mmCIF file of C-alpha atoms and ligand atoms in Angstrom:
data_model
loop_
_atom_site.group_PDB
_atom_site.id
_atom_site.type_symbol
_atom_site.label_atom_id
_atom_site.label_comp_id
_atom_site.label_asym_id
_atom_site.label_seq_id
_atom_site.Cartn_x
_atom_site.Cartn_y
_atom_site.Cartn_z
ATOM 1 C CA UNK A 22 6.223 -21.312 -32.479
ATOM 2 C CA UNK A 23 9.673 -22.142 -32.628
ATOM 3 C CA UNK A 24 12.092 -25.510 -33.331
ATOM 4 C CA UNK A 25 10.472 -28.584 -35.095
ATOM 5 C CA UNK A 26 6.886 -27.741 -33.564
ATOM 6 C CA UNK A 27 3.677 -28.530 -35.432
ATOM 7 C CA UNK A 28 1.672 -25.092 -36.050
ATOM 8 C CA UNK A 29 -1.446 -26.247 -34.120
ATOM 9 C CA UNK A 30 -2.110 -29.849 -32.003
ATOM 10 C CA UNK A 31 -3.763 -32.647 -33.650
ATOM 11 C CA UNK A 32 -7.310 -31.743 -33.234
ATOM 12 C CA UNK A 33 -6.869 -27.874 -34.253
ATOM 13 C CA UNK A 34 -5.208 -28.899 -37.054
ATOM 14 C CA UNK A 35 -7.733 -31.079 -38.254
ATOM 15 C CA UNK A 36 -10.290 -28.375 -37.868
ATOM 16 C CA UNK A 37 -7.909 -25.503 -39.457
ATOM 17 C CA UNK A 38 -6.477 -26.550 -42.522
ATOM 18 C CA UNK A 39 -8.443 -28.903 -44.405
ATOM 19 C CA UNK A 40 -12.064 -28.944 -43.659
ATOM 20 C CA UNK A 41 -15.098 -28.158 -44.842
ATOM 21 C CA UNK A 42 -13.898 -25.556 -47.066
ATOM 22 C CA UNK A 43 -11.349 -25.863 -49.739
ATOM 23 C CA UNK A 44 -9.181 -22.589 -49.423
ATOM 24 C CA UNK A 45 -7.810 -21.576 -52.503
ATOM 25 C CA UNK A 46 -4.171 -19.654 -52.637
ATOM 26 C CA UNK A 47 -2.810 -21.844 -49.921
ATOM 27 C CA UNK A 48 -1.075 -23.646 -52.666
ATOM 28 C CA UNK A 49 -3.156 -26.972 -51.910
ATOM 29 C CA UNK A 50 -4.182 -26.624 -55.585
ATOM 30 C CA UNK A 51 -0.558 -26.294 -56.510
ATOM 31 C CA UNK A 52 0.669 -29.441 -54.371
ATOM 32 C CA UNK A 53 -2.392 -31.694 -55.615
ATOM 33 C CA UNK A 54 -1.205 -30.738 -59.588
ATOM 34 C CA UNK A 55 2.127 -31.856 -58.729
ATOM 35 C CA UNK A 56 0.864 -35.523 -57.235
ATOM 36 C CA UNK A 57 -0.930 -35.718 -60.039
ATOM 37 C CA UNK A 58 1.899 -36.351 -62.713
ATOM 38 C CA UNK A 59 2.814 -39.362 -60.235
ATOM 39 C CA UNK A 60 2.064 -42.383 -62.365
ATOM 40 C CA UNK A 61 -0.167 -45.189 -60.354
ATOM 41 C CA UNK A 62 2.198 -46.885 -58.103
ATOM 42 C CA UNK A 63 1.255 -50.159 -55.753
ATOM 43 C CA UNK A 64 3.340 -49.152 -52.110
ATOM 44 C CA UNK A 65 3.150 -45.272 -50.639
ATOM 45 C CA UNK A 66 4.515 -44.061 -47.448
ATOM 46 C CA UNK A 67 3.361 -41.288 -46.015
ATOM 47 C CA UNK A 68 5.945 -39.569 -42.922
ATOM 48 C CA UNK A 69 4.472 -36.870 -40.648
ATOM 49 C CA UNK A 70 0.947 -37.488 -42.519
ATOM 50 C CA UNK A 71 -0.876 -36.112 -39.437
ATOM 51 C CA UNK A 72 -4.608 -36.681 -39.894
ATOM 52 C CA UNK A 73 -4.491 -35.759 -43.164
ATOM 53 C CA UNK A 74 -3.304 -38.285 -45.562
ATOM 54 C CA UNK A 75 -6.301 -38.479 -47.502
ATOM 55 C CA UNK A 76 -6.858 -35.172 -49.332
ATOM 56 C CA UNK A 77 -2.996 -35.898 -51.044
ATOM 57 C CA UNK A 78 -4.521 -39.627 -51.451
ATOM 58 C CA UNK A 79 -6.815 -38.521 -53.834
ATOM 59 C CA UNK A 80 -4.190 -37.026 -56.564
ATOM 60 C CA UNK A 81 -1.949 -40.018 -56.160
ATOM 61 C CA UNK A 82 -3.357 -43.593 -57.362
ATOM 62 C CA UNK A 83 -1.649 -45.743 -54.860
ATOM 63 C CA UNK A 84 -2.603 -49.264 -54.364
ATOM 64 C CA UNK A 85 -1.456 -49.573 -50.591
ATOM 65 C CA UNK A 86 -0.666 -46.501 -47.936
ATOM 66 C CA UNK A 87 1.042 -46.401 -44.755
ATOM 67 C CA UNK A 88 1.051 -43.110 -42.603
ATOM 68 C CA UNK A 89 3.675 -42.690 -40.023
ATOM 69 C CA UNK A 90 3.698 -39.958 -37.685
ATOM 70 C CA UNK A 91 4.917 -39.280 -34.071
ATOM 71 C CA UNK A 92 1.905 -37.892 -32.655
ATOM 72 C CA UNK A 93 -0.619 -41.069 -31.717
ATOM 73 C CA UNK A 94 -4.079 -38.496 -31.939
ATOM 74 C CA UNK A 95 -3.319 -37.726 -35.468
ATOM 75 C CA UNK A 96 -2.928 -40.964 -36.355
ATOM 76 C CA UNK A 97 -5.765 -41.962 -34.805
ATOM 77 C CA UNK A 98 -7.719 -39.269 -36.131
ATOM 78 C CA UNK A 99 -6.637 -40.383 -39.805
ATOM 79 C CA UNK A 100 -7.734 -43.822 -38.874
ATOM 80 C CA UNK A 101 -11.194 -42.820 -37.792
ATOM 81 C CA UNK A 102 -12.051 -40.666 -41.089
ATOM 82 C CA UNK A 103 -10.711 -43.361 -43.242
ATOM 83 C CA UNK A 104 -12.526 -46.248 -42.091
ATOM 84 C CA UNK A 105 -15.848 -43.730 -42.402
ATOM 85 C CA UNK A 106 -14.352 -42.737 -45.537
ATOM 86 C CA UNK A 107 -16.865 -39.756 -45.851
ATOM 87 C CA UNK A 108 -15.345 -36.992 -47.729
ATOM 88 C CA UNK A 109 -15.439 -33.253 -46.196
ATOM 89 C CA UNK A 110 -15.624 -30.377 -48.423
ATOM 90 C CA UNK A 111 -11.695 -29.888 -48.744
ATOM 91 C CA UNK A 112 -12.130 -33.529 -50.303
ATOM 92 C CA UNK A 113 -14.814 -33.343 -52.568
ATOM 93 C CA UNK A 114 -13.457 -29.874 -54.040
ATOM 94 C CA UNK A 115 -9.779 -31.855 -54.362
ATOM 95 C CA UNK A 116 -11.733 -34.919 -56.281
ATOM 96 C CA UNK A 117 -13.546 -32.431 -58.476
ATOM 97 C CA UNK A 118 -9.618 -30.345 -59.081
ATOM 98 C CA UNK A 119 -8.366 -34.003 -59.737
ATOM 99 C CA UNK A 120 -10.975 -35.014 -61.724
ATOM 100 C CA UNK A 121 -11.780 -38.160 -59.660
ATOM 101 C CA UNK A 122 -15.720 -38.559 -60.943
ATOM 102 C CA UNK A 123 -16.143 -42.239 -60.131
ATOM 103 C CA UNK A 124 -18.474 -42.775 -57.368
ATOM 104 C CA UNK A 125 -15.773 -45.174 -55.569
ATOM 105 C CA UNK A 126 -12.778 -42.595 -55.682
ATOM 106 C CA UNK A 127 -12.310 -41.854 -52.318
ATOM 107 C CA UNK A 128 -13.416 -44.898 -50.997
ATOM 108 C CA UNK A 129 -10.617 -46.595 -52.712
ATOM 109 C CA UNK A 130 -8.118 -44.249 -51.241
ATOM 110 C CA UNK A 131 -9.928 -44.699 -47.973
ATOM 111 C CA UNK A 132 -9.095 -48.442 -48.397
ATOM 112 C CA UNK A 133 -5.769 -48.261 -49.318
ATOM 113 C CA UNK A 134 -4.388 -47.218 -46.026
ATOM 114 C CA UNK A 135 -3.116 -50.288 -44.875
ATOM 115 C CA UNK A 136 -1.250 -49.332 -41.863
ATOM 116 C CA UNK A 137 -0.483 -46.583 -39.208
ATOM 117 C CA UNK A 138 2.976 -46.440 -37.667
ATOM 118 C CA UNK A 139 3.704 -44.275 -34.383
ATOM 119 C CA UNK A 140 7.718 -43.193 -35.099
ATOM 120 C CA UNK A 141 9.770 -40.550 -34.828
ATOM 121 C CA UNK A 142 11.049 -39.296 -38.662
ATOM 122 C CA UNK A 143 13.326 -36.498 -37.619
ATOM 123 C CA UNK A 144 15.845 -38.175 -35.232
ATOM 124 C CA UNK A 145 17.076 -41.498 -34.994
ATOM 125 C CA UNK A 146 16.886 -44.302 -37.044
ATOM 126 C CA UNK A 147 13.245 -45.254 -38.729
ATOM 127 C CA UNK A 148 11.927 -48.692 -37.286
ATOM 128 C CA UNK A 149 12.573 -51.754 -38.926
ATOM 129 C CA UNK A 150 9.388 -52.436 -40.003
ATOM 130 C CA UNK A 151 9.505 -49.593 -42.188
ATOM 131 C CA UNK A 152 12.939 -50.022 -43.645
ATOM 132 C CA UNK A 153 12.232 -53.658 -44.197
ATOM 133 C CA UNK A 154 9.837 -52.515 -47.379
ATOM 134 C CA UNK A 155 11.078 -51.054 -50.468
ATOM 135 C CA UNK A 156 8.026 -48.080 -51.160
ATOM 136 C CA UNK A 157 7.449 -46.912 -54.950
ATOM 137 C CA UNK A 158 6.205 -43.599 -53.067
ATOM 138 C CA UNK A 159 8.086 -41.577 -50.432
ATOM 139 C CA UNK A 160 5.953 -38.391 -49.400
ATOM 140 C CA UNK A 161 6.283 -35.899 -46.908
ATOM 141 C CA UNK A 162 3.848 -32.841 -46.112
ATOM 142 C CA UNK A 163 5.524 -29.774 -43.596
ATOM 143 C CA UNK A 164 7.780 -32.917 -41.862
ATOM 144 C CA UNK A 165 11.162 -31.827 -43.250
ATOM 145 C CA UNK A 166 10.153 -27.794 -42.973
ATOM 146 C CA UNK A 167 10.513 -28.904 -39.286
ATOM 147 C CA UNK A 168 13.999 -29.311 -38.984
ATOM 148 C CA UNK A 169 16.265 -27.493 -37.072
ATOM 149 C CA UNK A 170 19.175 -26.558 -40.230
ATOM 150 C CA UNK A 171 20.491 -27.128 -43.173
ATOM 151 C CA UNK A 172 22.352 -30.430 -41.666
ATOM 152 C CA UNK A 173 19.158 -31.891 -39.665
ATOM 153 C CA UNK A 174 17.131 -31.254 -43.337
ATOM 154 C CA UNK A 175 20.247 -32.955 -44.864
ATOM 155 C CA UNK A 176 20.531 -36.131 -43.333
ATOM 156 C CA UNK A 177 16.844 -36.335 -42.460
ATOM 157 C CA UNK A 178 15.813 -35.658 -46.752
ATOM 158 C CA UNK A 179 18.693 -39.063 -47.148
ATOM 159 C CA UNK A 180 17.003 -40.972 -44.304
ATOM 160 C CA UNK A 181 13.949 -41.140 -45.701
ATOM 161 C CA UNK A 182 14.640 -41.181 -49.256
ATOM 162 C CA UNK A 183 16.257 -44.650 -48.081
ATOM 163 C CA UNK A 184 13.264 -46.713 -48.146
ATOM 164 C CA UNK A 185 12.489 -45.985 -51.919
ATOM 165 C CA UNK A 186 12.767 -48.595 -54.443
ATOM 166 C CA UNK A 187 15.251 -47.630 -57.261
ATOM 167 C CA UNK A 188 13.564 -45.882 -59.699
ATOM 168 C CA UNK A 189 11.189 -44.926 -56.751
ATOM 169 C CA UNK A 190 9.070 -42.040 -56.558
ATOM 170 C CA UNK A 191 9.449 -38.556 -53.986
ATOM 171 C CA UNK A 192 7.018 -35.779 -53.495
ATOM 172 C CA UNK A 193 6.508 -33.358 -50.992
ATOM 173 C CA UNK A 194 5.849 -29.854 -49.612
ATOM 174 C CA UNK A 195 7.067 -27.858 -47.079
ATOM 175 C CA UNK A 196 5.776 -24.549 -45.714
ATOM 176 C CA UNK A 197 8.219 -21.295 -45.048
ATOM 177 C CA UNK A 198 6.975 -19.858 -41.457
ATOM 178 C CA UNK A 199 7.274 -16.168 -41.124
ATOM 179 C CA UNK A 200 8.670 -16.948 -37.775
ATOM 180 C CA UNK A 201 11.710 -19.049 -38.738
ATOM 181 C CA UNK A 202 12.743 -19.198 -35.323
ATOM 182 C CA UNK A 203 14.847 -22.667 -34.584
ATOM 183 C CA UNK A 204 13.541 -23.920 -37.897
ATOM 184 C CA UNK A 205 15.736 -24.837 -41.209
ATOM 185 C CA UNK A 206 15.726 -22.046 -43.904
ATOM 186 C CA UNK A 207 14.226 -23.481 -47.066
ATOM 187 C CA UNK A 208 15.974 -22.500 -50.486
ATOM 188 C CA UNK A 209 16.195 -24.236 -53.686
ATOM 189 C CA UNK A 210 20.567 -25.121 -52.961
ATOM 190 C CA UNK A 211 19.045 -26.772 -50.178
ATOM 191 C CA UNK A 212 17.022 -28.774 -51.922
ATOM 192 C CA UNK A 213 19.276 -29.374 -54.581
ATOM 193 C CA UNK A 214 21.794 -30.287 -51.881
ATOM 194 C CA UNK A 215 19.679 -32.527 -50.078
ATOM 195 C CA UNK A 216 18.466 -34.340 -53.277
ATOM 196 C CA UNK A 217 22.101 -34.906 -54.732
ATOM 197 C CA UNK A 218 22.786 -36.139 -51.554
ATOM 198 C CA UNK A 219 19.947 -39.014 -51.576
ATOM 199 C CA UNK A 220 20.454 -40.115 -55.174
ATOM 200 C CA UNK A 221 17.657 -38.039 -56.445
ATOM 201 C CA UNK A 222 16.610 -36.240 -59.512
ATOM 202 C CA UNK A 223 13.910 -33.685 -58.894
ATOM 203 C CA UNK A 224 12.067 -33.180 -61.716
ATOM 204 C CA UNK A 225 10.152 -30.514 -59.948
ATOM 205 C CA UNK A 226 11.158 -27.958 -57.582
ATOM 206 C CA UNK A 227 9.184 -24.429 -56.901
ATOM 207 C CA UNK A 228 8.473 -22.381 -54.219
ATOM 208 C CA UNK A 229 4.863 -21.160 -54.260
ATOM 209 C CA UNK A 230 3.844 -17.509 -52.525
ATOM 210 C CA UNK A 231 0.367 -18.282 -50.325
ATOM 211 C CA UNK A 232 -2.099 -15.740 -48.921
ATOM 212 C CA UNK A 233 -1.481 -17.354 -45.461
ATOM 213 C CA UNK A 234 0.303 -14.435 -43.637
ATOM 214 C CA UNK A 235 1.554 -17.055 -40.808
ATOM 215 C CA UNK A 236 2.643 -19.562 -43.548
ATOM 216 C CA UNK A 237 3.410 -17.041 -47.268
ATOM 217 C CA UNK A 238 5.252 -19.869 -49.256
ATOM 218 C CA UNK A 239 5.410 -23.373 -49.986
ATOM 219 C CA UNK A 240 8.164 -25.471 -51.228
ATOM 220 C CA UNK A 241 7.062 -28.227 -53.490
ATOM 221 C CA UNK A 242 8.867 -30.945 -55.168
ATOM 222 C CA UNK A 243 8.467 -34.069 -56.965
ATOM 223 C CA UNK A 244 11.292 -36.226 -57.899
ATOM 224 C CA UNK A 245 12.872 -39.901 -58.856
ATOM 225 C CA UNK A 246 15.549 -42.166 -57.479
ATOM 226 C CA UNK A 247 18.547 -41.642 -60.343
ATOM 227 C CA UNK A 248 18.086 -45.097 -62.067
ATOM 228 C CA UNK A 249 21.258 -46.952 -62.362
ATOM 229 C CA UNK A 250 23.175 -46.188 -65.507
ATOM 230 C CA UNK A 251 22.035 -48.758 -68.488
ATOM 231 C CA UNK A 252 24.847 -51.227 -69.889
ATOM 232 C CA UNK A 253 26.047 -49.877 -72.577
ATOM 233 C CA UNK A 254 25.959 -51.949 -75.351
ATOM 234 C CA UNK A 255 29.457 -52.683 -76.190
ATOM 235 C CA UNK A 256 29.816 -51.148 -79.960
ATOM 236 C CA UNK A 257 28.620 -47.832 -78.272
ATOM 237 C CA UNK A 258 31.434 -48.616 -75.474
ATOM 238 C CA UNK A 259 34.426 -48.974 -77.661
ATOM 239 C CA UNK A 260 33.163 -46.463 -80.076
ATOM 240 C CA UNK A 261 35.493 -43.614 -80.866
ATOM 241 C CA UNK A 262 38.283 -44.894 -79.008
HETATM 242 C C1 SAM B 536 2.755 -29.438 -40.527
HETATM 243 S S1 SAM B 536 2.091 -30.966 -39.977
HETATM 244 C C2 SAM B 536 1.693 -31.729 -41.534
HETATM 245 C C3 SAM B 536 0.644 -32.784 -41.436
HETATM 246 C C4 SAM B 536 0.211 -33.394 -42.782
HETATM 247 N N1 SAM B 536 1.299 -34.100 -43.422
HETATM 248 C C5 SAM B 536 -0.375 -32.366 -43.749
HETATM 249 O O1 SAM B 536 -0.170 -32.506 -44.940
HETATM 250 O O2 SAM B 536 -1.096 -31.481 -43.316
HETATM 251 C C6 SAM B 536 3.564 -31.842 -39.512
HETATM 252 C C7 SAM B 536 3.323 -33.270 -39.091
HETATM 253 O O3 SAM B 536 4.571 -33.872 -38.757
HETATM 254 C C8 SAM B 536 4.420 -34.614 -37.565
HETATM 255 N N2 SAM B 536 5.732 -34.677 -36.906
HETATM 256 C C9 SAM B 536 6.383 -33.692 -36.254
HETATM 257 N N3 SAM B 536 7.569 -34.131 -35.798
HETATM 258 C C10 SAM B 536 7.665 -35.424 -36.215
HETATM 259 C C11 SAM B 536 8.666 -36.425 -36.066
HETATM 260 N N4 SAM B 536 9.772 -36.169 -35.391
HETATM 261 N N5 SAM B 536 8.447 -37.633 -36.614
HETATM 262 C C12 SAM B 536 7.292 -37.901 -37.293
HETATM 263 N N6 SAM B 536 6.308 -36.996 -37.452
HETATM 264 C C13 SAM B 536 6.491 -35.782 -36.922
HETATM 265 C C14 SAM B 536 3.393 -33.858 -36.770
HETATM 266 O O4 SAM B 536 2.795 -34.669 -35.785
HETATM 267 C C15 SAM B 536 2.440 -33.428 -37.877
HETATM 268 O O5 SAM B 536 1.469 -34.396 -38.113
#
């Protein structure tokens, strides 16, 4: 594997990763904990989701969800298991971890995908139709880990980080390859870089070791648009001076 390639096509993927079984020490566990200090939020988007929206759906508590991807079978795939909205093991293991007990839980996140966009997040400009809404959500799950440097990861983490709403919300994770042939090397400057860069705070940043020999770490974060400043009030502004 080498430059911003996906590990496996859309349908190997889907049968890989997250399936039947949950696999612990992947840091899936560790990602979902992270989602879950996301307060509820109404508007989520989802870039590079792949087929697999859903299992981070079920830590968040998002009213409305739209995945974005470049790769049409993914999408597509997404689409189909959310309209059946029947959960596979991976799921009901992650609603059991995220203590979602209500019979309707993953229905409801089912339901809240609202839309599928086919776009390219990693070159370009996104499509208007996307950077028309102001999200309360920005996510992104081994999307960024594709780029090709420190530059591409740059401009790519501002990009996106452009359709929040201020005050908005980030999360994300993004898996170090053992072959990091062509792809950007993940570290936390980068991160902090990238976030300073796109007027955001992280207020969580780790890099988690995995038993997946292919894949042994995992860079997750979870962060906030930098509010604007509050007006002072003006006995604290002319205070001491
Ligand atoms: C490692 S997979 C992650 C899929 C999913 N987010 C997950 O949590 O498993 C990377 C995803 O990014 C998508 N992707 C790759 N290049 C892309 C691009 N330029 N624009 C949008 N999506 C892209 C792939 O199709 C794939 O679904």
């Amino acid at each position: 594997m080498s430059g911003n390639e996906t590990v496996a096509d859309a349908n190997k993927y889907w049968r890989r990763y997250y399936a039947e079984r949950f696999r612990f020490g992947l840091g899936t566990e560790d990602i979902l904990a992270a989602l879950m200090t996301i307060p509820p939020i109404p508007t989520w988007v989802d870039l590079g989701c792949g087929s697999e929206s859903m299992l981070w759906a079920i830590a968040l508590r998002a009213q409305q969800l739209v995945a974005v991807d470049v790769d049409r079978t993914r999408l597509k795939i997404l689409g189909r298991f959310a309209e059946l909205a029947r959960p596979r093991g991976v799921h009901t293991t992650a609603l059991a971890l995220c203590g979602r007990a209500e019979p309707d839980d993953f229905l409801a996140r089912c339901r809240s995908l609202v839309a599928r966009v086919c776009a390219d997040c990693l070159n370009g400009s996104l499509p208007a139709d996307l950077t028309a809404t102001a999200f309360d959500l920005v996510t992104q799950f081994g999307l960024l880990g594709l780029c090709r440097n420190d530059e591409h990861f740059t401009t790519r983490f501002a990009e996106i980080h452009r359709l929040l709403a201020p005050g908005g919300w980030t999360a994300g994770a993004n898996w170090v390859a053992r072959d990091r042939s062509g792809r950007v090397q993940l570290n936390r400057r980068l991160y902090q870089h990238a976030a300073t860069q796109a007027g955001v705070h992280l207020l969580f940043l780790k890099r988690i070791t995995t038993a997946d020999p292919e894949f042994p770490a995992v860079w997750t974060y979870v962060g906030r648009t930098m509010p604007c400043p509050p007006a002072e009030p003006l006995s604290h502004q002319t205070e001491g001076r």
